[in-house]
XYZ file of C-alpha atoms in Angstrom:
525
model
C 157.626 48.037 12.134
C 156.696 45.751 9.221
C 153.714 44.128 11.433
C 151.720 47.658 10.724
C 152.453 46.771 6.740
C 151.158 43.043 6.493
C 148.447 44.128 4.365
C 150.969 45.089 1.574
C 152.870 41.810 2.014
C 153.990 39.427 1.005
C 151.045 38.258 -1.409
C 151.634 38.276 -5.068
C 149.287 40.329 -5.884
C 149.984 44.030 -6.135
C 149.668 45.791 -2.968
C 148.023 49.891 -2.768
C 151.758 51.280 -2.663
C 154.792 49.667 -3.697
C 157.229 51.327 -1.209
C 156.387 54.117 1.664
C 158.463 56.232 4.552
C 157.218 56.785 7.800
C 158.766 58.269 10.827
C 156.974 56.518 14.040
C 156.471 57.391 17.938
C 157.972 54.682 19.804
C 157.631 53.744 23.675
C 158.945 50.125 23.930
C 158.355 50.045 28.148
C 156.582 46.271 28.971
C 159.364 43.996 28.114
C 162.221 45.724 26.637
C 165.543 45.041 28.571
C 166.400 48.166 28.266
C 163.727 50.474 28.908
C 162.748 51.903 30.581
C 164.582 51.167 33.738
C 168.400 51.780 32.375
C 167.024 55.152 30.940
C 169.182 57.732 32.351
C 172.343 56.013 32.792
C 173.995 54.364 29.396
C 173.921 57.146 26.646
C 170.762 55.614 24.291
C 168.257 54.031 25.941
C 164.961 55.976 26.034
C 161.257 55.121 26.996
C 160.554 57.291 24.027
C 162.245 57.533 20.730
C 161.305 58.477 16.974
C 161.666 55.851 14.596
C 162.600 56.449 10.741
C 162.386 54.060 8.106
C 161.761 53.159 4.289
C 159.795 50.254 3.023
C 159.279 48.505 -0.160
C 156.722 46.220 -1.122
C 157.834 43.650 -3.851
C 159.434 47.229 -5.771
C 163.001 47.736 -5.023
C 165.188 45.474 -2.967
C 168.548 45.076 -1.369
C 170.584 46.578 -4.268
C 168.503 49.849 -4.334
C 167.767 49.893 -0.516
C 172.178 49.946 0.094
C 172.408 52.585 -2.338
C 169.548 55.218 -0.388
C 170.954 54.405 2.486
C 174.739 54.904 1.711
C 173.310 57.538 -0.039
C 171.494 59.594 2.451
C 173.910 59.383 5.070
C 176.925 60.100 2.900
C 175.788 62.670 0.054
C 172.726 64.242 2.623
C 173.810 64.298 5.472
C 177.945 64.586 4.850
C 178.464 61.394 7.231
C 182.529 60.869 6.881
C 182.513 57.418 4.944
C 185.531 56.265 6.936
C 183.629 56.708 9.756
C 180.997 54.050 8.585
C 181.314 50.469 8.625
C 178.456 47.789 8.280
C 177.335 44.366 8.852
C 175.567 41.691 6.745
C 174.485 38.318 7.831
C 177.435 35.754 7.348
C 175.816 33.460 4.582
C 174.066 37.228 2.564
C 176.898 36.811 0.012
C 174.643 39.620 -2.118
C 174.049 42.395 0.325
C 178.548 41.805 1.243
C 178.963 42.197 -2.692
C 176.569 45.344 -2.715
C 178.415 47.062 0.053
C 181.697 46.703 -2.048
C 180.009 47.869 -5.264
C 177.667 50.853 -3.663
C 179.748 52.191 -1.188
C 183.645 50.974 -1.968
C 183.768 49.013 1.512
C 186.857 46.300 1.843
C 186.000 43.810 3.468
C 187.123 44.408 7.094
C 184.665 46.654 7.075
C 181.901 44.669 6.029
C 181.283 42.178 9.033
C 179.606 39.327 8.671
C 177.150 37.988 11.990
C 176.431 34.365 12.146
C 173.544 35.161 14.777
C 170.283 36.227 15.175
C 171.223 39.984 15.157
C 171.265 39.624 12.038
C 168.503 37.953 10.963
C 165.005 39.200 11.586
C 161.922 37.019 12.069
C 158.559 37.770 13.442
C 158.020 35.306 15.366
C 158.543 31.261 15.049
C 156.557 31.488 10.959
C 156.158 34.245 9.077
C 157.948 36.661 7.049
C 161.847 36.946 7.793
C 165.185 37.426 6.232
C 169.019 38.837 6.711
C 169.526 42.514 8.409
C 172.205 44.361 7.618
C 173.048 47.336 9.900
C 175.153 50.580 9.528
C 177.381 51.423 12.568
C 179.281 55.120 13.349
C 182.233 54.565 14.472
C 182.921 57.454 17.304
C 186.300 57.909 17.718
C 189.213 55.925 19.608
C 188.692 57.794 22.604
C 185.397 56.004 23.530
C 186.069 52.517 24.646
C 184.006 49.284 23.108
C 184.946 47.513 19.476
C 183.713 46.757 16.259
C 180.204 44.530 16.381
C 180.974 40.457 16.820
C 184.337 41.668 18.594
C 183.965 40.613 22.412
C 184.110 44.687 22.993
C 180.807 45.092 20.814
C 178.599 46.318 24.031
C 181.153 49.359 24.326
C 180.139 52.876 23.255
C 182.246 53.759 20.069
C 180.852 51.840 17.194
C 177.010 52.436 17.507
C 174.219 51.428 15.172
C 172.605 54.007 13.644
C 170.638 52.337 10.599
C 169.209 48.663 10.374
C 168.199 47.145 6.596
C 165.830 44.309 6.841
C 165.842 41.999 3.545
C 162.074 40.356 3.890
C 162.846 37.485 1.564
C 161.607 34.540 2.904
C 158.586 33.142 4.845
C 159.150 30.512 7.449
C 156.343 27.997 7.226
C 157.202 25.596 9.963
C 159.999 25.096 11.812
C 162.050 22.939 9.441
C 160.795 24.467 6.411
C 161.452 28.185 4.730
C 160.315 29.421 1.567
C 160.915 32.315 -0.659
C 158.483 35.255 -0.867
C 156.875 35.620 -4.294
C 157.100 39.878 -3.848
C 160.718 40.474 -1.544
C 160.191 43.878 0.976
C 162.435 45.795 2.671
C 162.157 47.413 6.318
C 164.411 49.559 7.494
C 164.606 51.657 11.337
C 166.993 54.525 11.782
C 166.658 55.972 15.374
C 166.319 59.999 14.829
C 168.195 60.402 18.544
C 171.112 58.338 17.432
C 171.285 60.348 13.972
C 171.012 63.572 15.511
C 173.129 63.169 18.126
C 175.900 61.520 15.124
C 175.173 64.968 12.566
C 175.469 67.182 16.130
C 178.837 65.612 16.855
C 177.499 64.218 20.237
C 178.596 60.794 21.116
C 175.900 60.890 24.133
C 171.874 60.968 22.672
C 170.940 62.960 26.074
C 173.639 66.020 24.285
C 171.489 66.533 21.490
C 169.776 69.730 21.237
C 166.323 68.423 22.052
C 167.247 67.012 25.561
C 169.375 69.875 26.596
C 166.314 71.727 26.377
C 164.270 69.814 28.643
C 167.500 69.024 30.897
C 168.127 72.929 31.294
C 164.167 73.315 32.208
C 164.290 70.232 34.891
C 167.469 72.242 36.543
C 165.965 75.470 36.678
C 162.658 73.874 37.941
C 164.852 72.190 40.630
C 168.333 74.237 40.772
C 170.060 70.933 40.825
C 173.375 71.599 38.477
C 172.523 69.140 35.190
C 175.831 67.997 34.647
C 176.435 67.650 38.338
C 176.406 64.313 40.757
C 172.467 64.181 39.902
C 172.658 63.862 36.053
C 171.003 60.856 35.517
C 168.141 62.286 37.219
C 167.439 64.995 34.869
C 168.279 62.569 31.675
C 165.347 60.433 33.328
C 163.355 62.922 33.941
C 163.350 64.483 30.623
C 163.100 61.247 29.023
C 159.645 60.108 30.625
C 158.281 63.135 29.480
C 159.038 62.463 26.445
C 156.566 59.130 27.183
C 154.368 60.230 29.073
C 153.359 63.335 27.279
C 153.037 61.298 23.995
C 150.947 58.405 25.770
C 148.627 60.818 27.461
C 147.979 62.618 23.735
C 147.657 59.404 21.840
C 144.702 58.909 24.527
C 146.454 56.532 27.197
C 145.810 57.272 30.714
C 147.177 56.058 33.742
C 146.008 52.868 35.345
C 146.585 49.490 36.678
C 146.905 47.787 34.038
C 147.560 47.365 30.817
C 149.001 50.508 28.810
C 147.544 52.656 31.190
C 150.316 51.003 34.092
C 152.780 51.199 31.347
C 152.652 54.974 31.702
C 152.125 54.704 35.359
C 155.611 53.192 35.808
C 157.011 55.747 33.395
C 155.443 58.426 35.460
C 156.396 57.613 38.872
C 159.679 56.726 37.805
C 160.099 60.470 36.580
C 158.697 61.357 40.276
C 160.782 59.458 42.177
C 163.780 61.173 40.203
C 162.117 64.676 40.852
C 162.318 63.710 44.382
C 165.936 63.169 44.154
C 166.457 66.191 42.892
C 164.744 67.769 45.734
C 161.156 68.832 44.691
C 159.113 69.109 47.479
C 155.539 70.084 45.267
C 154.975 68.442 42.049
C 157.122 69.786 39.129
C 157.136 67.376 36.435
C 153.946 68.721 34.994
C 155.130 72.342 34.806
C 157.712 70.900 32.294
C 155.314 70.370 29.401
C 155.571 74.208 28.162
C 159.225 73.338 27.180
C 158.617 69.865 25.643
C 155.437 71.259 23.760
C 157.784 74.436 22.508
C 160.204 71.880 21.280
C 158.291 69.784 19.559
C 154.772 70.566 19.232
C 155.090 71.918 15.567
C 156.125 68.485 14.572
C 153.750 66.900 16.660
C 150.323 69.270 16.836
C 148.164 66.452 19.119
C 151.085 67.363 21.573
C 149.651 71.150 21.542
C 146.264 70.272 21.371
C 146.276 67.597 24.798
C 148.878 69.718 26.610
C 146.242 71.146 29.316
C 145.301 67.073 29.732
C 149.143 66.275 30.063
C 149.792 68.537 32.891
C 146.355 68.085 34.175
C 147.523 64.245 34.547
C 150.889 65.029 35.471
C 149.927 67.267 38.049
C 147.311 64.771 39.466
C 149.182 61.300 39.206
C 152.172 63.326 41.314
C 150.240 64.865 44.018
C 148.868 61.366 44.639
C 152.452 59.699 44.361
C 153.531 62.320 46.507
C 151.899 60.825 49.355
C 152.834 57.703 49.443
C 156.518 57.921 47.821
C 158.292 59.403 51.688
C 156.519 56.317 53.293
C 157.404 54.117 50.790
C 160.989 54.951 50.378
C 161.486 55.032 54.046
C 159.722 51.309 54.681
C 162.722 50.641 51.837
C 165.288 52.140 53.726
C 164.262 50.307 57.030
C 164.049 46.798 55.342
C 167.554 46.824 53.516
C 169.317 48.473 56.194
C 171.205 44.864 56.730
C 171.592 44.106 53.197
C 175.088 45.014 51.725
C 175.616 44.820 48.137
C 174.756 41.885 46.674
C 171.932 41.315 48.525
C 168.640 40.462 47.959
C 164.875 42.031 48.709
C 162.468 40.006 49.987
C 159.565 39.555 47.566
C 157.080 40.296 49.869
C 158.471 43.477 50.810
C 158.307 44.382 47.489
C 154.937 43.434 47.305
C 153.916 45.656 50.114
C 155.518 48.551 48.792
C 153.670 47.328 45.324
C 150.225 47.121 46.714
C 150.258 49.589 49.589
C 152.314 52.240 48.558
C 152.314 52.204 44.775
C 155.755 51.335 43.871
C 155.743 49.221 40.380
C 158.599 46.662 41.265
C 160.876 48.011 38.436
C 160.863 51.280 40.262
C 161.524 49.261 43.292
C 164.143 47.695 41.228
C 165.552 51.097 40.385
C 166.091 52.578 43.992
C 168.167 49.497 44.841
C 170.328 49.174 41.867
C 172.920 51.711 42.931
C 173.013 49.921 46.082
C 173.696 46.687 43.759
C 170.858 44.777 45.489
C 168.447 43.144 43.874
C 164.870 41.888 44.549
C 163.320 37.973 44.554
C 160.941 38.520 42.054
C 159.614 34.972 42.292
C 158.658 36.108 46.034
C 156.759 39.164 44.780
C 155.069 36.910 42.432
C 154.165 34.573 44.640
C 152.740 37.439 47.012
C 150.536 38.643 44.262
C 149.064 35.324 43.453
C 148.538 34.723 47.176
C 146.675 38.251 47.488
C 144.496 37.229 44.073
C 143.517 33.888 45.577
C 141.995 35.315 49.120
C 140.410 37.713 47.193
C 138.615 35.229 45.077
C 138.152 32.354 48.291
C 136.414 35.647 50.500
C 134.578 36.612 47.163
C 133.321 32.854 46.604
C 132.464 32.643 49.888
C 130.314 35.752 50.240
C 127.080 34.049 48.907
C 126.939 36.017 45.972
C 125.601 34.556 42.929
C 127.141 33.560 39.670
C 126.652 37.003 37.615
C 127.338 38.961 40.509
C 131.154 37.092 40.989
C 132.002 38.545 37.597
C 132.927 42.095 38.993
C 135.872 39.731 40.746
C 137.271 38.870 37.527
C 136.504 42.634 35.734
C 138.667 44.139 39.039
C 141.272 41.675 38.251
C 141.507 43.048 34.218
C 140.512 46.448 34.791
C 142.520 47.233 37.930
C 141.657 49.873 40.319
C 139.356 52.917 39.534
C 141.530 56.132 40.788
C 138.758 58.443 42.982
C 138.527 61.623 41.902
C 136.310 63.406 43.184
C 137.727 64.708 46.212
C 139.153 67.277 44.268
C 136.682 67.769 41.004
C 132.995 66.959 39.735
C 134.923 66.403 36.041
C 137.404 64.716 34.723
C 138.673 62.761 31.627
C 138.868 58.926 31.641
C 139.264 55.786 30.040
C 136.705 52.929 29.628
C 138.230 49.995 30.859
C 134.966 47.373 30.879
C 131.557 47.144 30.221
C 128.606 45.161 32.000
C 125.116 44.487 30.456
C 122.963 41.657 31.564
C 125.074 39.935 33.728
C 127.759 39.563 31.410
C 131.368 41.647 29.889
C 130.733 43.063 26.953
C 132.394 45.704 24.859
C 130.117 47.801 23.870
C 126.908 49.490 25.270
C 124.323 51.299 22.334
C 121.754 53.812 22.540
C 118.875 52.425 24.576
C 120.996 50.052 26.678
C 121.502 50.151 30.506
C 124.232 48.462 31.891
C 127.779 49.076 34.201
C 130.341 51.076 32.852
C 133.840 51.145 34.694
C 136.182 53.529 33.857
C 140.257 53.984 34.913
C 139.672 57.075 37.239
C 136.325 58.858 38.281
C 134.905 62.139 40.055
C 131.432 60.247 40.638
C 131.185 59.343 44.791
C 129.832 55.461 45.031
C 127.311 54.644 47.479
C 129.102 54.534 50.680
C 127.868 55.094 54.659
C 124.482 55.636 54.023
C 125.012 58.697 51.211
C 124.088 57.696 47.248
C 126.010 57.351 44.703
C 126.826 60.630 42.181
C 124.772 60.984 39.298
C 125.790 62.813 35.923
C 127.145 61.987 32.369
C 129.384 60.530 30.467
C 130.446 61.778 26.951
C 132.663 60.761 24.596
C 132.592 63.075 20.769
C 129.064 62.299 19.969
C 128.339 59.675 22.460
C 126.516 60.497 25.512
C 124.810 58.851 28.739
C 123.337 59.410 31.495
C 124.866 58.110 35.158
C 121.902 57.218 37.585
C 124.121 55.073 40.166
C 127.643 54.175 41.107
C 128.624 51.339 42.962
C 131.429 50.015 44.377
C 131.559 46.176 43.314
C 134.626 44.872 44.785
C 136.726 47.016 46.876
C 138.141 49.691 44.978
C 136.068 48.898 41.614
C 133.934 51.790 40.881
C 130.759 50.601 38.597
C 128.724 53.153 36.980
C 124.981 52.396 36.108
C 124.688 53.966 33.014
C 121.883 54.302 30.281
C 122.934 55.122 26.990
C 120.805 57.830 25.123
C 122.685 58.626 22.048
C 125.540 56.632 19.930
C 127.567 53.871 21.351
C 130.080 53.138 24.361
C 132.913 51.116 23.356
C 136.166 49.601 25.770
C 138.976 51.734 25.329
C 136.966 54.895 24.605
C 138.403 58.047 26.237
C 135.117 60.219 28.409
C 134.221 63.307 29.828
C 132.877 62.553 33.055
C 130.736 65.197 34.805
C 129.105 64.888 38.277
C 125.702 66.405 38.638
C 127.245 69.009 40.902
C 124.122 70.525 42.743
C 122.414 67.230 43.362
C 125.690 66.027 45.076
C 125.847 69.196 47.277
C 122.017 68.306 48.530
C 123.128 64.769 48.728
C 125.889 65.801 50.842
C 124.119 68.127 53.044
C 121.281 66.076 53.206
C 123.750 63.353 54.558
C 125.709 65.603 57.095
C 122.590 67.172 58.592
């Protein structure tokens, strides 16, 4: 959280605000233990949350941060104070004596951590200092004890608020210095709080996610509390993430974000198919999660046709391969009892050839408790990247041309539309002028222009390429050719005739519909 704020800190001088609040979209998917494969099964995880928090910039510190917080939760909200307890990091002999002054705590309940939990850095220099968190304590009839206890990982004493002091910087390794201007950062998770001031020890309870869960069971008619819960707890929760991704202009892809969502999204499938849904159904959910929270989140009402329009889409494509997919799984672990082990190329094959990310591989198996060689899947890849680049070197093609071998390998696949539409949104994933990557393309400039999905047909069996345009707000340009460089790589020979096409800029992509039909009969006749 404090990364976004580095401009206010931790200079002397004065910074444009001396302490803020901010309530942040959150998907941490693409490294995150937990998330967002153990989504659906413990009671917090989430590929989407809603993080709260409260910053100060050199104004008030750890005194004055303790006090809002106890605060809040205590006089606001009418948290039980026996019910709280917190911890401090074990040499933070001022936040401890705060605690006891603020909010009255003895000392059993004021733990203090000698680890890293409790000490936030970001990264190996920089800013850094002591946490101390705020735990709920849920009852005695939920198993797990109080944090540093060797039953911490248990379910009844759950961190619901985390205090950051910012009060040092760590220059090198050895050597740590005091900030001139001390910050705070804090991050309460809203599902953790709500699900605490609704008297729900489980996040998926909460008034929000019965809503969607209720909507996944009528769409299906699978009971949500039954045998199949965890299905419709997944399933809610990726829409969550995807819908949010999709408005804040992600789209799916291989790579990058864009396969971030992807694995969110076909996660969510694979769960619908659980559940039993023969047609795609995922994207007729978005009504419900829009009605929920689209007054607190307009872009959600505004991009809603795009998120089912993408829903609907990645699913119907998913749909096809996910029966063969899951049954070439089936067939290959049919000797493997639990504690057995996947080979890596299988899991590449189901990766490459039928779509599965590995984690979703990863996901089928786990309730089988078998797990996959992910050095073997690895390995597979790399193998696959080098024969493409040995056939590609050994093509004849020259030096500039061998680039579109390295722009496939960062911009991934280009999803072909156009089978079912002349237009369609997408995502500008490289640019080519002159021989060379570039990120940009200006008014006046002709060059290659590759996006994440298209509708435009590349030259192919003797029939030319689409032509049409591309816009993007007040950008437009014309398409005159589309090519397929390598493989699957759709390139689109594009001349710019008014503002500027940048990497990462979101298009409206519109085939020149009656030149394609004369194309096409042209072709067939």
């Amino acid at each position: 959280r404090m990364l976004r704020f580095n401009a206010f800190s931790p200079g002397p001088g004065p910074g444009p605000h001396a302490a803020g609040l901010r309530s942040e979209k959150c998907v941490p998917a693409g490294g995150k233990p937990t998330a967002p494969e153990t989504v659906g099964y413990p009671a917090r995880p989430h590929a989407f949350f809603e993080m709260l928090g409260n910053f100060s910039f050199g104004d008030y510190f750890k005194e004055r941060a303790i006090e809002l917080a106890w605060n809040l939760l205590t006089r606001d909200y009418g948290l039980p104070r026996e019910k709280l307890l917190v911890t401090v990091f074990h040499t933070d002999d001022e936040a401890a004596g705060f605690w006891k002054k603020i909010a009255g705590l003895p000392d059993e309940k004021i733990i203090r951590i000698p680890t890293s939990d409790n000490f936030w850095a970001m990264g190996d220099t920089g800013p850094c200092g002591p946490c101390s968190e705020i735990f709920y304590d849920h009852g005695e009839g939920i198993p797990g004890g109080p944090p540093g206890s060797p039953e911490q990982d248990g379910d009844r004493f759950i961190e619901i608020w985390n205090l950051v002091f910012m009060q040092f910087e760590q220059v090198t390794k050895e050597e740590r210095i005091s900030l001139p201007k001390p910050s705070i950062d804090t991050g309460m998770g809203l599902e953790r709080l709500a699900a605490v001031l609704q008297h729900k020890h489980n996040n998926y309870d909460i008034d929000l996610f019965r809503a969607l869960i209720e909507a996944v069971a009528h769409e299906t008619g699978v009971d949500p509390d039954g045998a199949q819960a965890a299905s419709h707890k997944v399933i809610a929760d990726h829409l969550r993430a995807t819908s949010f991704l999709i408005a804040d202009g992600v789209l799916p892809s291989n790579e990058g974000r864009g396969y971030v969502l992807r694995r969110i999204m076909r996660r969510a499938m694979r769960h619908a198919h659980i559940l039993g849904a023969q047609d795609p159904m995922v994207y007729k959910l978005v009504p419900t999660l829009v009605h929920e929270m689209g007054d607190a989140y307009p872009e959600l009402v505004r991009a809603q046709p795009l998120i089912a329009e993408t829903l609907k889409l990645e699913e119907t494509r998913f749909k096809k391969t996910l029966g063969t997919g899951l049954k070439l799984l089936e067939d290959e672990t049919k000797g493997l009892s639990a504690g057995g082990t996947l080979k890596g190329e299988v899991a590449f094959k189901l990766y490459d050839t039928f779509g599965f990310p590995l984690d979703l591989t990863q996901d089928v198996l786990r309730a089988r408790d078998i797990a996959v060689d992910t050095a073997g899947f690895e390995k597979s890849m790399d193998e696959q990247r080098a024969k493409a680049r040995a056939a590609w070197a050994g093509s004849g093609e020259t030096a500039d041309q061998a680039i579109w071998f390295d722009v496939r390998q960062k911009a991934g696949a280009t999803e072909f539309l156009g089978y079912d539409t002349e237009r369609a949104e997408g995502q500008i994933k490289a640019i080519v002028f002159d021989g060379k990557e570039v990120s940009s393309l200006k008014a006046g400039q002709t060059g290659w222009v590759i996006a994440n999905q298209t509708p435009f047909y590349a030259e192919s069996g003797g029939q030319q390429g689409d032509q049409g345009r591309l816009v993007g707000g007040a950008n437009e340009a014309f398409v005159s050719d589309v090519q397929k460089m390598v493989g699957d790589l759709h390139a689109h020979h594009t001349r710019v005739e008014k503002g500027e096409l940048k990497v990462g800029d979101d298009l409206v992509m519109t085939v020149d519909a009656i030149r394609r039909a004369q194309l096409r009969a042209h072709h067939s006749a």
